[in-house]
mmCIF file of C-alpha atoms in Angstrom:
data_model
loop_
_atom_site.group_PDB
_atom_site.id
_atom_site.type_symbol
_atom_site.label_atom_id
_atom_site.label_comp_id
_atom_site.label_asym_id
_atom_site.label_seq_id
_atom_site.Cartn_x
_atom_site.Cartn_y
_atom_site.Cartn_z
ATOM 1 C CA UNK A 1 52.108 -1.220 58.691
ATOM 2 C CA UNK A 2 49.296 1.245 57.663
ATOM 3 C CA UNK A 3 46.794 2.076 60.439
ATOM 4 C CA UNK A 4 43.915 1.315 58.376
ATOM 5 C CA UNK A 5 43.375 -1.845 56.364
ATOM 6 C CA UNK A 6 44.522 -1.711 52.948
ATOM 7 C CA UNK A 7 43.007 -2.794 49.751
ATOM 8 C CA UNK A 8 42.896 -6.577 49.262
ATOM 9 C CA UNK A 9 43.505 -7.153 52.906
ATOM 10 C CA UNK A 10 41.140 -9.576 54.710
ATOM 11 C CA UNK A 11 38.435 -8.572 57.015
ATOM 12 C CA UNK A 12 39.552 -8.981 60.586
ATOM 13 C CA UNK A 13 37.363 -11.263 62.618
ATOM 14 C CA UNK A 14 35.170 -10.043 65.626
ATOM 15 C CA UNK A 15 32.854 -11.203 68.377
ATOM 16 C CA UNK A 16 30.614 -8.403 69.370
ATOM 17 C CA UNK A 17 27.139 -7.964 71.143
ATOM 18 C CA UNK A 18 24.230 -6.634 68.897
ATOM 19 C CA UNK A 19 21.475 -4.500 70.059
ATOM 20 C CA UNK A 20 18.744 -7.256 69.769
ATOM 21 C CA UNK A 21 20.801 -9.414 72.316
ATOM 22 C CA UNK A 22 22.902 -11.747 70.291
ATOM 23 C CA UNK A 23 26.574 -11.711 69.524
ATOM 24 C CA UNK A 24 28.035 -11.861 66.123
ATOM 25 C CA UNK A 25 31.302 -12.837 64.509
ATOM 26 C CA UNK A 26 32.509 -12.520 60.915
ATOM 27 C CA UNK A 27 31.314 -15.990 60.182
ATOM 28 C CA UNK A 28 27.724 -15.210 61.017
ATOM 29 C CA UNK A 29 27.698 -13.212 57.755
ATOM 30 C CA UNK A 30 29.194 -16.049 55.539
ATOM 31 C CA UNK A 31 26.244 -16.169 53.268
ATOM 32 C CA UNK A 32 26.710 -12.445 52.161
ATOM 33 C CA UNK A 33 28.149 -11.902 48.537
ATOM 34 C CA UNK A 34 29.378 -8.538 49.731
ATOM 35 C CA UNK A 35 29.746 -7.354 53.322
ATOM 36 C CA UNK A 36 29.793 -3.580 54.430
ATOM 37 C CA UNK A 37 31.287 -3.047 57.845
ATOM 38 C CA UNK A 38 31.014 0.440 58.931
ATOM 39 C CA UNK A 39 32.081 2.229 61.985
ATOM 40 C CA UNK A 40 29.162 4.448 63.215
ATOM 41 C CA UNK A 41 27.718 5.881 66.359
ATOM 42 C CA UNK A 42 24.572 7.399 68.049
ATOM 43 C CA UNK A 43 25.489 11.043 68.123
ATOM 44 C CA UNK A 44 27.786 12.257 65.478
ATOM 45 C CA UNK A 45 26.176 14.861 63.072
ATOM 46 C CA UNK A 46 27.796 13.176 60.108
ATOM 47 C CA UNK A 47 26.269 9.842 60.838
ATOM 48 C CA UNK A 48 22.853 11.362 61.659
ATOM 49 C CA UNK A 49 22.952 13.308 58.578
ATOM 50 C CA UNK A 50 23.600 10.416 56.329
ATOM 51 C CA UNK A 51 21.815 7.381 58.163
ATOM 52 C CA UNK A 52 18.813 7.573 55.822
ATOM 53 C CA UNK A 53 21.044 7.374 52.727
ATOM 54 C CA UNK A 54 22.970 4.451 54.354
ATOM 55 C CA UNK A 55 19.445 2.812 54.889
ATOM 56 C CA UNK A 56 18.380 3.395 51.287
ATOM 57 C CA UNK A 57 21.775 1.971 50.062
ATOM 58 C CA UNK A 58 21.351 -1.145 52.239
ATOM 59 C CA UNK A 59 18.006 -1.592 51.071
ATOM 60 C CA UNK A 60 18.728 -1.150 47.482
ATOM 61 C CA UNK A 61 21.296 -4.139 47.468
ATOM 62 C CA UNK A 62 19.879 -6.524 49.895
ATOM 63 C CA UNK A 63 18.348 -8.651 47.139
ATOM 64 C CA UNK A 64 21.694 -8.904 45.678
ATOM 65 C CA UNK A 65 23.216 -10.470 48.773
ATOM 66 C CA UNK A 66 24.695 -7.269 50.236
ATOM 67 C CA UNK A 67 24.531 -7.252 54.074
ATOM 68 C CA UNK A 68 25.607 -4.168 56.213
ATOM 69 C CA UNK A 69 27.191 -4.330 59.681
ATOM 70 C CA UNK A 70 27.270 -1.136 61.787
ATOM 71 C CA UNK A 71 29.954 -1.171 64.706
ATOM 72 C CA UNK A 72 29.915 1.526 67.400
ATOM 73 C CA UNK A 73 33.436 1.921 68.934
ATOM 74 C CA UNK A 74 33.070 5.136 70.746
ATOM 75 C CA UNK A 75 34.078 5.535 74.289
ATOM 76 C CA UNK A 76 31.195 6.425 76.490
ATOM 77 C CA UNK A 77 33.533 8.325 78.838
ATOM 78 C CA UNK A 78 33.863 10.840 76.002
ATOM 79 C CA UNK A 79 30.277 10.627 74.611
ATOM 80 C CA UNK A 80 27.692 9.194 76.912
ATOM 81 C CA UNK A 81 25.231 9.244 74.055
ATOM 82 C CA UNK A 82 27.298 6.456 72.420
ATOM 83 C CA UNK A 83 26.241 3.984 75.215
ATOM 84 C CA UNK A 84 24.854 0.485 74.516
ATOM 85 C CA UNK A 85 21.493 1.447 76.028
ATOM 86 C CA UNK A 86 21.168 4.460 73.693
ATOM 87 C CA UNK A 87 22.265 2.124 70.657
ATOM 88 C CA UNK A 88 19.342 -0.160 71.737
ATOM 89 C CA UNK A 89 16.843 2.677 71.882
ATOM 90 C CA UNK A 90 18.028 3.898 68.481
ATOM 91 C CA UNK A 91 17.538 0.606 66.729
ATOM 92 C CA UNK A 92 14.076 0.123 68.256
ATOM 93 C CA UNK A 93 13.051 3.450 67.114
ATOM 94 C CA UNK A 94 14.668 3.701 63.787
ATOM 95 C CA UNK A 95 14.768 -0.189 62.654
ATOM 96 C CA UNK A 96 17.794 0.314 60.612
ATOM 97 C CA UNK A 97 18.466 -2.571 58.066
ATOM 98 C CA UNK A 98 21.800 -3.538 59.520
ATOM 99 C CA UNK A 99 23.070 -5.340 62.652
ATOM 100 C CA UNK A 100 24.490 -2.878 65.159
ATOM 101 C CA UNK A 101 27.414 -4.073 67.207
ATOM 102 C CA UNK A 102 29.079 -2.651 70.308
ATOM 103 C CA UNK A 103 32.928 -2.585 70.353
ATOM 104 C CA UNK A 104 33.530 -1.472 73.862
ATOM 105 C CA UNK A 105 37.164 -2.601 73.991
ATOM 106 C CA UNK A 106 37.775 -0.744 70.748
ATOM 107 C CA UNK A 107 39.878 -3.722 69.680
ATOM 108 C CA UNK A 108 37.861 -4.030 66.460
ATOM 109 C CA UNK A 109 38.293 -0.278 65.620
ATOM 110 C CA UNK A 110 41.890 -0.765 65.950
ATOM 111 C CA UNK A 111 41.888 -4.006 63.890
ATOM 112 C CA UNK A 112 40.129 -2.190 61.014
ATOM 113 C CA UNK A 113 41.910 1.026 61.573
ATOM 114 C CA UNK A 114 38.760 2.955 61.941
ATOM 115 C CA UNK A 115 39.239 6.880 61.513
ATOM 116 C CA UNK A 116 35.925 8.385 61.683
ATOM 117 C CA UNK A 117 32.177 7.955 62.001
ATOM 118 C CA UNK A 118 30.893 6.974 59.463
ATOM 119 C CA UNK A 119 33.877 4.909 57.891
ATOM 120 C CA UNK A 120 32.891 2.231 55.544
ATOM 121 C CA UNK A 121 34.764 -1.060 54.533
ATOM 122 C CA UNK A 122 33.338 -3.032 51.670
ATOM 123 C CA UNK A 123 34.421 -6.814 51.428
ATOM 124 C CA UNK A 124 33.975 -9.241 48.492
ATOM 125 C CA UNK A 125 32.721 -12.622 48.846
ATOM 126 C CA UNK A 126 36.292 -13.681 49.806
ATOM 127 C CA UNK A 127 36.226 -11.012 52.502
ATOM 128 C CA UNK A 128 39.070 -8.988 50.668
ATOM 129 C CA UNK A 129 38.767 -5.213 51.107
ATOM 130 C CA UNK A 130 37.591 -3.704 47.742
ATOM 131 C CA UNK A 131 36.505 -0.218 48.868
ATOM 132 C CA UNK A 132 37.263 1.763 51.987
ATOM 133 C CA UNK A 133 36.369 5.441 52.952
ATOM 134 C CA UNK A 134 33.275 7.780 52.918
ATOM 135 C CA UNK A 135 29.754 7.055 51.989
ATOM 136 C CA UNK A 136 28.833 10.408 50.716
ATOM 137 C CA UNK A 137 30.746 13.562 49.764
ATOM 138 C CA UNK A 138 28.691 15.504 52.166
ATOM 139 C CA UNK A 139 27.386 13.147 55.092
ATOM 140 C CA UNK A 140 26.472 15.997 57.498
ATOM 141 C CA UNK A 141 24.041 17.478 54.913
ATOM 142 C CA UNK A 142 23.221 14.574 52.815
ATOM 143 C CA UNK A 143 20.843 16.565 50.695
ATOM 144 C CA UNK A 144 23.810 18.628 49.401
ATOM 145 C CA UNK A 145 25.697 15.460 48.430
ATOM 146 C CA UNK A 146 26.644 15.124 44.851
ATOM 147 C CA UNK A 147 28.631 11.716 45.059
ATOM 148 C CA UNK A 148 27.628 8.366 46.779
ATOM 149 C CA UNK A 149 30.957 6.762 46.756
ATOM 150 C CA UNK A 150 29.655 3.739 48.764
ATOM 151 C CA UNK A 151 26.709 3.282 46.278
ATOM 152 C CA UNK A 152 29.064 3.678 43.321
ATOM 153 C CA UNK A 153 31.534 1.088 44.706
ATOM 154 C CA UNK A 154 28.621 -1.526 45.334
ATOM 155 C CA UNK A 155 27.026 -1.076 41.855
ATOM 156 C CA UNK A 156 30.248 -1.514 40.019
ATOM 157 C CA UNK A 157 31.467 -4.506 42.016
ATOM 158 C CA UNK A 158 27.944 -5.987 41.568
ATOM 159 C CA UNK A 159 28.030 -5.508 37.887
ATOM 160 C CA UNK A 160 31.401 -7.278 37.662
ATOM 161 C CA UNK A 161 33.464 -3.998 37.020
ATOM 162 C CA UNK A 162 36.407 -2.775 38.568
ATOM 163 C CA UNK A 163 35.661 -0.078 41.209
ATOM 164 C CA UNK A 164 36.624 3.190 39.804
ATOM 165 C CA UNK A 165 37.398 5.013 43.059
ATOM 166 C CA UNK A 166 38.184 2.223 45.648
ATOM 167 C CA UNK A 167 39.768 4.697 48.245
ATOM 168 C CA UNK A 168 38.309 7.841 49.581
ATOM 169 C CA UNK A 169 39.036 9.788 52.911
ATOM 170 C CA UNK A 170 36.236 9.104 55.305
ATOM 171 C CA UNK A 171 34.282 12.151 56.363
ATOM 172 C CA UNK A 172 33.052 12.681 60.018
ATOM 173 C CA UNK A 173 33.824 12.781 63.554
ATOM 174 C CA UNK A 174 36.824 11.019 64.661
ATOM 175 C CA UNK A 175 36.391 7.880 66.694
ATOM 176 C CA UNK A 176 36.352 8.652 70.393
ATOM 177 C CA UNK A 177 39.236 6.741 71.827
ATOM 178 C CA UNK A 178 39.353 5.596 75.629
ATOM 179 C CA UNK A 179 41.204 8.061 77.889
ATOM 180 C CA UNK A 180 41.900 10.553 75.035
ATOM 181 C CA UNK A 181 40.688 14.026 74.180
ATOM 182 C CA UNK A 182 37.555 13.700 71.874
ATOM 183 C CA UNK A 183 39.474 15.017 68.941
ATOM 184 C CA UNK A 184 42.669 12.858 69.513
ATOM 185 C CA UNK A 185 43.663 10.442 66.736
ATOM 186 C CA UNK A 186 46.384 7.881 66.869
ATOM 187 C CA UNK A 187 49.705 9.190 65.673
ATOM 188 C CA UNK A 188 49.889 6.492 62.869
ATOM 189 C CA UNK A 189 46.418 7.387 61.568
ATOM 190 C CA UNK A 190 46.578 9.391 58.265
ATOM 191 C CA UNK A 191 44.543 10.297 55.180
ATOM 192 C CA UNK A 192 43.830 7.375 52.973
ATOM 193 C CA UNK A 193 44.413 9.288 49.720
#
């Protein structure tokens, strides 16, 4: 079995605490026409560099029933800045238009096969995977980006078209796994394309 969810597979369920004090499962987003689940964090320069583009994309499609869910699975032992407390502070300051969940056990990151931060997964109304990979072709310096694969996938799907590029490699820092060096990746994790 592939490490990362494959196109057409169903979204794995989760139950995770959010920065505003509630916990959420997949069912809490049942009314979304499209659900974007993305693995992110507080510190990664690829996340920090592209958060405003992700915000703009989330805001652009909210009226079409698209919801975004950010999940931080990074080990605080490796990156103390990725603590839940810092997540709360960041959301209070930035007021991002997504729910920000904490995957302390890393079970959800493993279920989805998250490779990097950010790593996007787009699910249709039946919660089948229709796009996975990067948001931008240059997330670290988003002003230099020439392609927004996430936005392209959303606009094509919402227009009833087939997604022309449903699979890209996520670009960013690797997920920080418990008990491992910060650059470690699971042996079965590999490029998606």
